[in-house]
């Protein structure tokens, strides 16, 4: 069985949000069109406590996009985003949440960032998504959401590792950086991740 995983489709990643992805809102009609066609839809929500250590504001003298070592892991410092309970952490009004089966929140541990829908960046704690998908009989996942080369890419990588067939919905995602995304695409392709537009994926049984 197939499942659709929507990664971090949240206001802060939309144009006008605190960590905006260019044209991030263009994925919404594609996603709304796709949602009802999957027997199972899992959604992730980046859900940081205030003062999360991935925020530049949590480190004296640091600015967004600086890269630091955080507990042995390379960490890009971001603007404050997706703070628990804020408007920005919520879903855009246009997103049809009715067909969504389950919401998995991530990034709640102040000390470690969590890009993937499956693990924190240190691969120390699971979200439970892989186990849940397997319990539901899922063998193939299609992934859409934001940002393409960050949370979507980390999710795709871990999904392959967990043994799922993996496709990224090309028109259902947008990157923060096109250049970075091109590199990530090549790497994921080599790992067996497929990239295809929503219509192609929907036209397969
Ligand atoms: C994301 C940066 C920080 C994402 C989340 O959803 O791609 N990017 N937190
Ligand atoms: Zn985040």
Coordinates of C-alpha atoms and ligand atoms in Angstrom, one line a residue:
X1 CA 0.0 0.0 0.0
X2 CA 1.1 3.6 -0.7
X3 CA 1.1 6.5 1.7
X4 CA 1.6 10.2 1.1
X5 CA 3.9 12.0 3.6
X6 CA 3.5 15.7 3.7
X7 CA 6.6 17.3 5.3
X8 CA 6.3 20.6 7.1
X9 CA 3.6 22.3 5.0
X10 CA 3.5 25.2 7.6
X11 CA 2.9 28.9 7.4
X12 CA 6.4 29.8 8.4
X13 CA 7.7 28.1 5.3
X14 CA 5.3 29.9 3.0
X15 CA 6.0 33.3 1.4
X16 CA 5.6 35.9 4.2
X17 CA 6.6 33.3 6.9
X18 CA 9.7 33.5 9.0
X19 CA 11.7 31.0 7.0
X20 CA 10.0 31.4 3.6
X21 CA 10.6 29.0 0.7
X22 CA 10.2 30.8 -2.6
X23 CA 6.9 29.8 -4.3
X24 CA 6.2 27.5 -1.4
X25 CA 2.5 28.2 -1.7
X26 CA 2.5 26.8 -5.2
X27 CA 2.6 23.3 -3.8
X28 CA -0.7 23.7 -2.1
X29 CA -3.1 23.0 -5.1
X30 CA -0.9 20.1 -6.1
X31 CA -1.1 18.6 -2.6
X32 CA -4.8 19.2 -2.2
X33 CA -5.4 17.5 -5.5
X34 CA -3.3 14.5 -4.4
X35 CA -4.4 14.1 -0.8
X36 CA -7.7 12.4 -1.5
X37 CA -6.1 9.8 -3.7
X38 CA -4.0 8.1 -1.0
X39 CA -5.4 5.5 1.4
X40 CA -3.1 7.0 4.1
X41 CA -1.7 10.5 4.5
X42 CA 0.8 11.3 7.2
X43 CA 1.7 14.9 7.9
X44 CA 4.7 16.3 9.8
X45 CA 4.8 19.5 11.7
X46 CA 8.1 21.2 12.7
X47 CA 7.3 22.0 16.3
X48 CA 10.1 23.8 18.2
X49 CA 10.1 25.1 21.8
X50 CA 11.1 28.7 22.1
X51 CA 14.9 29.0 22.4
X52 CA 15.5 25.9 20.2
X53 CA 19.2 25.5 19.5
X54 CA 18.7 25.5 15.7
X55 CA 17.7 29.2 16.1
X56 CA 20.4 31.8 15.5
X57 CA 18.8 33.8 18.2
X58 CA 19.8 31.1 20.7
X59 CA 23.5 31.7 20.1
X60 CA 25.2 35.0 21.0
X61 CA 26.8 36.8 18.1
X62 CA 25.3 34.4 15.5
X63 CA 23.2 35.2 12.5
X64 CA 20.8 33.0 10.4
X65 CA 22.5 30.8 7.9
X66 CA 25.7 30.6 10.0
X67 CA 26.9 27.0 10.4
X68 CA 28.0 25.8 13.8
X69 CA 28.9 22.5 15.5
X70 CA 26.1 21.4 17.7
X71 CA 26.9 18.5 19.8
X72 CA 29.1 17.0 17.1
X73 CA 26.6 17.7 14.3
X74 CA 26.9 20.4 11.6
X75 CA 24.0 22.8 12.3
X76 CA 22.7 25.5 10.0
X77 CA 21.3 28.3 12.2
X78 CA 17.8 29.4 11.2
X79 CA 15.6 32.3 11.9
X80 CA 13.1 31.5 14.7
X81 CA 10.4 29.4 13.1
X82 CA 7.6 26.9 13.8
X83 CA 7.4 27.7 17.5
X84 CA 4.9 25.5 19.3
X85 CA 1.4 27.0 19.3
X86 CA 2.2 30.0 17.1
X87 CA 0.4 31.0 13.9
X88 CA 3.6 30.3 12.0
X89 CA 3.7 26.7 13.2
X90 CA 0.2 26.1 11.9
X91 CA -1.0 24.9 8.6
X92 CA -1.9 27.3 5.8
X93 CA -5.7 27.8 5.6
X94 CA -5.8 26.5 2.0
X95 CA -4.4 23.1 3.0
X96 CA -7.2 20.5 3.1
X97 CA -6.5 18.6 6.3
X98 CA -9.6 16.5 6.2
X99 CA -8.0 13.5 4.4
X100 CA -5.0 13.5 6.8
X101 CA -4.7 10.3 8.8
X102 CA -2.0 11.3 11.4
X103 CA 0.2 14.2 12.4
X104 CA 3.7 13.5 13.6
X105 CA 5.4 16.4 15.3
X106 CA 9.2 16.8 15.4
X107 CA 11.9 19.1 16.6
X108 CA 10.6 19.3 20.2
X109 CA 13.9 18.5 21.8
X110 CA 15.6 21.9 22.3
X111 CA 19.1 20.4 22.0
X112 CA 18.9 18.7 18.6
X113 CA 17.4 19.6 15.2
X114 CA 15.1 17.1 13.5
X115 CA 14.8 17.4 9.7
X116 CA 13.6 13.9 8.9
X117 CA 10.0 12.7 9.5
X118 CA 11.6 9.6 11.0
X119 CA 14.6 10.6 13.2
X120 CA 16.3 13.5 14.8
X121 CA 19.5 14.6 13.0
X122 CA 21.6 12.6 15.4
X123 CA 19.6 9.5 14.5
X124 CA 19.1 8.9 18.3
X125 CA 15.3 9.2 18.6
X126 CA 12.6 7.9 16.3
X127 CA 9.3 9.7 15.7
X128 CA 7.5 6.3 15.3
X129 CA 6.5 7.1 11.7
X130 CA 8.3 4.1 10.1
X131 CA 6.7 1.7 12.6
X132 CA 3.3 3.2 12.2
X133 CA 3.5 3.0 8.4
X134 CA 4.6 -0.6 8.5
X135 CA 1.9 -1.5 11.0
X136 CA -0.6 0.0 8.5
X137 CA 0.8 -2.2 5.7
X138 CA 2.6 0.6 3.7
X139 CA 5.5 -0.4 1.5
X140 CA 5.8 2.7 -0.7
X141 CA 5.8 6.4 0.3
X142 CA 5.4 9.5 -1.9
X143 CA 6.8 12.6 -0.2
X144 CA 5.9 16.2 -0.7
X145 CA 6.4 19.4 1.3
X146 CA 9.1 21.8 2.4
X147 CA 11.9 22.4 2.1
X148 CA 13.0 20.1 -0.7
X149 CA 16.7 19.9 0.1
X150 CA 16.2 19.9 3.9
X151 CA 13.3 18.1 5.6
X152 CA 12.0 16.5 2.4
X153 CA 15.4 15.1 1.5
X154 CA 16.2 13.9 5.0
X155 CA 12.8 12.2 5.0
X156 CA 13.4 10.5 1.6
X157 CA 16.8 9.3 2.7
X158 CA 15.5 7.7 5.9
X159 CA 12.5 6.2 4.1
X160 CA 14.9 4.3 1.7
X161 CA 16.9 3.2 4.7
X162 CA 13.7 2.0 6.4
X163 CA 13.0 -0.2 3.4
X164 CA 10.2 1.7 1.7
X165 CA 9.9 2.4 -2.0
X166 CA 10.3 6.2 -2.2
X167 CA 9.2 8.9 -4.7
X168 CA 9.4 12.6 -4.2
X169 CA 6.5 14.6 -5.8
X170 CA 8.5 17.0 -7.9
X171 CA 5.8 19.7 -8.2
X172 CA 4.8 19.1 -4.6
X173 CA 8.0 20.4 -3.2
X174 CA 10.2 23.6 -3.5
X175 CA 13.8 24.2 -2.2
X176 CA 15.3 27.0 -0.2
X177 CA 18.2 26.8 -2.7
X178 CA 17.8 25.4 -6.2
X179 CA 21.6 24.8 -6.4
X180 CA 21.6 22.7 -3.2
X181 CA 18.5 20.8 -4.3
X182 CA 20.1 19.8 -7.6
X183 CA 23.0 18.2 -5.7
X184 CA 20.7 16.5 -3.2
X185 CA 18.6 15.2 -6.1
X186 CA 21.6 13.5 -7.6
X187 CA 22.5 11.9 -4.3
X188 CA 19.0 10.7 -3.6
X189 CA 18.6 9.4 -7.1
X190 CA 21.6 7.3 -6.6
X191 CA 20.0 5.8 -3.5
X192 CA 17.0 4.8 -5.5
X193 CA 14.6 7.7 -4.8
X194 CA 12.4 8.5 -7.7
X195 CA 11.4 12.1 -8.7
X196 CA 8.1 12.4 -10.6
X197 CA 5.3 14.9 -11.0
X198 CA 2.1 14.4 -9.0
X199 CA 0.1 13.6 -12.2
X200 CA 2.4 10.8 -13.1
X201 CA 2.4 9.3 -9.6
X202 CA -1.4 9.6 -9.4
X203 CA -2.0 7.9 -12.7
X204 CA -0.3 4.7 -11.5
X205 CA -2.5 2.3 -9.5
Ligands
LIG1 C1 13.2 22.9 7.8 C2 15.0 24.2 8.3 C3 14.7 24.2 9.7 C4 12.3 22.2 6.8 C5 12.8 22.8 9.2 O1 11.2 21.9 7.1 O2 12.9 21.9 5.7 N1 14.2 23.6 7.4 N2 13.6 23.5 10.1
LIG2 ZN1 13.0 23.6 12.1

